[in-house]
Amino acid sequence: MLEFSKVATLEKNKLSTDAPFLMLFEISHTQLAEPIRLVRNTDDVTWTGKVWTCFPIDIEDYEEDGKTLPALNMKIASGQGLITTYLQKYGGLTDARVKLYVVNQKCLDVATPEMEMEFQITETAYDEQWITFTLGASPELANRYPAWKYLTDFCPFTCGDIRCGYSGTSTCKNNLASCLIPERFGGEPGIQTGR
């Protein structure tokens, strides 16, 4: 369960306050000498000894369908081409890591954020006004684990490769019935199917 600090909880529960919650974004890329640090605010802020530059930033709503990995769009004002230069120079900053920190303005002297999330930029689009980053989960979630899947009537080998062992001109359909060398079949015909 997410727990805010006592100061942030008091500020959150007030009917009106002059200390908003700030969203800080740190964009790190292997080719950048220093991460890009932006804050969704009207003024620059200093947090953890670093200056976070104010920028118009918008986070679009997203929906989960349960079939694809969740992703959300972060829109940043182009800033007179300042960040666009990085996009053109470093391949759209795709594969860059984005850390999102949520801190309360009264707690800028505390190094622990109220909330921290990490994303990876999977897509980038931009026009004269806005840069849109699609933020997705880290790439580890896109890899199958375990790497191999055991199927009864499917051979993972490509017909004619070294694991298949067939050297003729015919091709199979990657199942046991069409296998040209049945003793080299790569599937698992011994697995019992659930009925």
XYZ file of C-alpha atoms in Angstrom:
195
model
C 0.000 0.000 0.000
C 1.281 3.464 -0.879
C 2.013 5.560 2.195
C 2.786 9.257 2.044
C 5.047 11.003 4.522
C 3.321 12.853 7.375
C 3.931 16.275 5.822
C 2.613 15.123 2.438
C -0.428 13.520 4.079
C -1.261 16.771 5.887
C -0.886 18.739 2.638
C -2.978 16.201 0.718
C -5.834 16.409 3.203
C -6.058 20.216 3.311
C -8.940 21.896 1.511
C -6.507 24.363 -0.050
C -2.726 24.446 -0.040
C 0.137 26.337 -1.596
C 2.330 23.193 -1.692
C 1.371 21.038 -4.691
C 2.597 17.566 -5.489
C 5.218 17.824 -8.233
C 5.906 15.297 -10.962
C 9.624 15.090 -11.762
C 10.877 13.198 -14.810
C 14.443 11.987 -15.269
C 15.219 10.789 -18.810
C 18.446 8.756 -19.030
C 19.964 7.470 -22.255
C 23.295 5.775 -22.861
C 24.374 8.516 -25.284
C 23.414 11.428 -23.025
C 26.249 12.754 -20.870
C 23.762 13.858 -18.197
C 20.097 12.870 -17.754
C 17.385 15.309 -18.791
C 15.561 16.443 -15.637
C 12.134 18.046 -16.047
C 9.420 19.071 -13.591
C 5.749 19.665 -14.279
C 5.636 23.089 -12.660
C 5.790 26.803 -13.408
C 9.229 27.245 -11.774
C 12.447 25.250 -11.675
C 12.964 23.263 -8.472
C 16.010 21.825 -6.750
C 15.631 18.303 -5.395
C 18.386 15.870 -4.338
C 20.941 18.566 -5.158
C 19.910 18.697 -8.815
C 17.989 21.364 -10.728
C 14.803 20.164 -12.411
C 13.750 22.425 -15.297
C 10.098 23.461 -15.488
C 8.313 22.335 -18.636
C 4.707 21.988 -19.771
C 4.112 18.221 -19.418
C 0.872 16.314 -19.882
C 0.214 12.684 -19.020
C -2.618 11.199 -21.052
C -5.113 8.757 -19.557
C -4.688 5.140 -20.534
C -6.786 2.001 -20.411
C -5.700 -1.556 -19.780
C -7.237 -4.247 -21.936
C -5.501 -7.201 -20.270
C -4.056 -8.371 -23.591
C -1.147 -6.002 -24.126
C 1.488 -4.537 -21.858
C 0.255 -1.241 -20.406
C 1.721 1.967 -21.793
C 0.988 5.641 -21.340
C 1.715 8.749 -23.359
C 3.733 11.622 -21.916
C 3.515 14.866 -23.877
C 6.226 17.498 -23.442
C 6.168 20.938 -25.019
C 8.833 21.105 -27.706
C 10.485 24.027 -25.879
C 11.596 25.915 -28.970
C 13.358 22.823 -30.280
C 15.533 22.192 -27.229
C 14.478 18.576 -26.668
C 13.791 18.022 -30.374
C 17.534 18.391 -30.935
C 18.143 15.434 -28.609
C 15.492 13.420 -30.467
C 17.122 14.007 -33.827
C 20.613 13.361 -32.526
C 19.886 10.234 -30.447
C 17.318 8.281 -32.460
C 14.190 9.674 -30.807
C 15.512 8.714 -27.360
C 13.802 5.352 -27.756
C 15.054 2.803 -25.213
C 15.763 5.653 -22.790
C 14.789 5.066 -19.170
C 12.317 7.483 -17.611
C 12.038 7.737 -13.851
C 8.965 9.476 -12.504
C 9.182 10.917 -9.009
C 6.272 12.455 -7.129
C 7.322 14.846 -4.356
C 5.506 17.468 -2.351
C 6.803 21.017 -2.678
C 7.193 21.265 1.106
C 9.355 18.116 1.121
C 11.997 19.121 -1.441
C 14.666 18.812 1.249
C 13.813 15.095 1.667
C 15.604 12.784 -0.770
C 12.923 10.075 -0.620
C 10.045 10.687 -3.043
C 6.423 10.027 -2.173
C 6.198 7.751 -5.204
C 8.699 6.460 -7.754
C 8.057 4.627 -11.032
C 10.337 3.571 -13.866
C 9.445 3.299 -17.541
C 11.146 2.914 -20.886
C 10.444 5.028 -23.964
C 9.111 2.651 -26.606
C 7.948 5.171 -29.236
C 8.520 8.845 -29.983
C 6.525 11.269 -32.108
C 6.758 15.044 -32.349
C 5.444 18.068 -34.154
C 6.039 21.809 -33.782
C 4.269 22.004 -30.413
C 4.472 18.665 -28.611
C 6.789 15.713 -28.214
C 4.920 12.518 -27.358
C 6.789 9.695 -25.645
C 5.061 6.339 -25.278
C 6.195 4.992 -21.928
C 6.074 1.254 -21.503
C 7.277 -1.333 -19.086
C 10.930 -2.283 -18.982
C 11.933 -4.725 -21.754
C 12.389 -7.611 -19.344
C 8.596 -7.967 -19.209
C 8.385 -8.447 -22.977
C 10.668 -11.513 -22.948
C 9.180 -14.956 -22.587
C 10.100 -16.821 -19.437
C 11.030 -19.580 -19.629
C 12.510 -19.061 -23.076
C 11.155 -22.333 -24.490
C 7.580 -23.509 -24.625
C 6.835 -27.231 -24.696
C 4.157 -28.142 -27.249
C 2.969 -31.624 -28.205
C 2.548 -31.231 -31.946
C 4.767 -28.276 -32.886
C 8.434 -28.445 -33.854
C 10.385 -25.243 -33.072
C 13.126 -26.117 -35.571
C 13.296 -24.512 -39.001
C 13.097 -27.129 -41.710
C 16.601 -27.758 -43.014
C 18.587 -26.154 -40.187
C 21.231 -28.037 -38.225
C 18.842 -29.054 -35.429
C 16.312 -30.424 -37.924
C 18.925 -32.363 -39.872
C 16.945 -32.581 -43.122
C 18.907 -31.664 -46.248
C 16.395 -32.260 -49.060
C 14.274 -29.828 -51.059
C 10.869 -30.531 -49.477
C 9.639 -28.577 -46.466
C 7.518 -29.627 -43.540
C 4.720 -27.772 -41.727
C 6.430 -27.961 -38.324
C 4.180 -30.721 -36.998
C 4.738 -34.433 -36.384
C 2.534 -35.558 -39.295
C 4.583 -33.610 -41.858
C 8.012 -34.145 -40.254
C 10.536 -35.448 -42.800
C 12.815 -36.995 -40.127
C 10.412 -38.058 -37.322
C 13.226 -39.219 -35.016
C 14.572 -35.611 -34.998
C 11.144 -34.030 -34.288
C 11.635 -31.137 -31.870
C 8.171 -31.180 -30.268
C 7.074 -33.108 -27.192
C 4.564 -35.729 -28.402
C 4.705 -37.498 -25.029
C 3.030 -34.619 -23.152
C -0.512 -35.487 -22.092
C -3.090 -32.921 -23.111
C -5.625 -31.841 -20.494
C -9.170 -33.017 -21.178
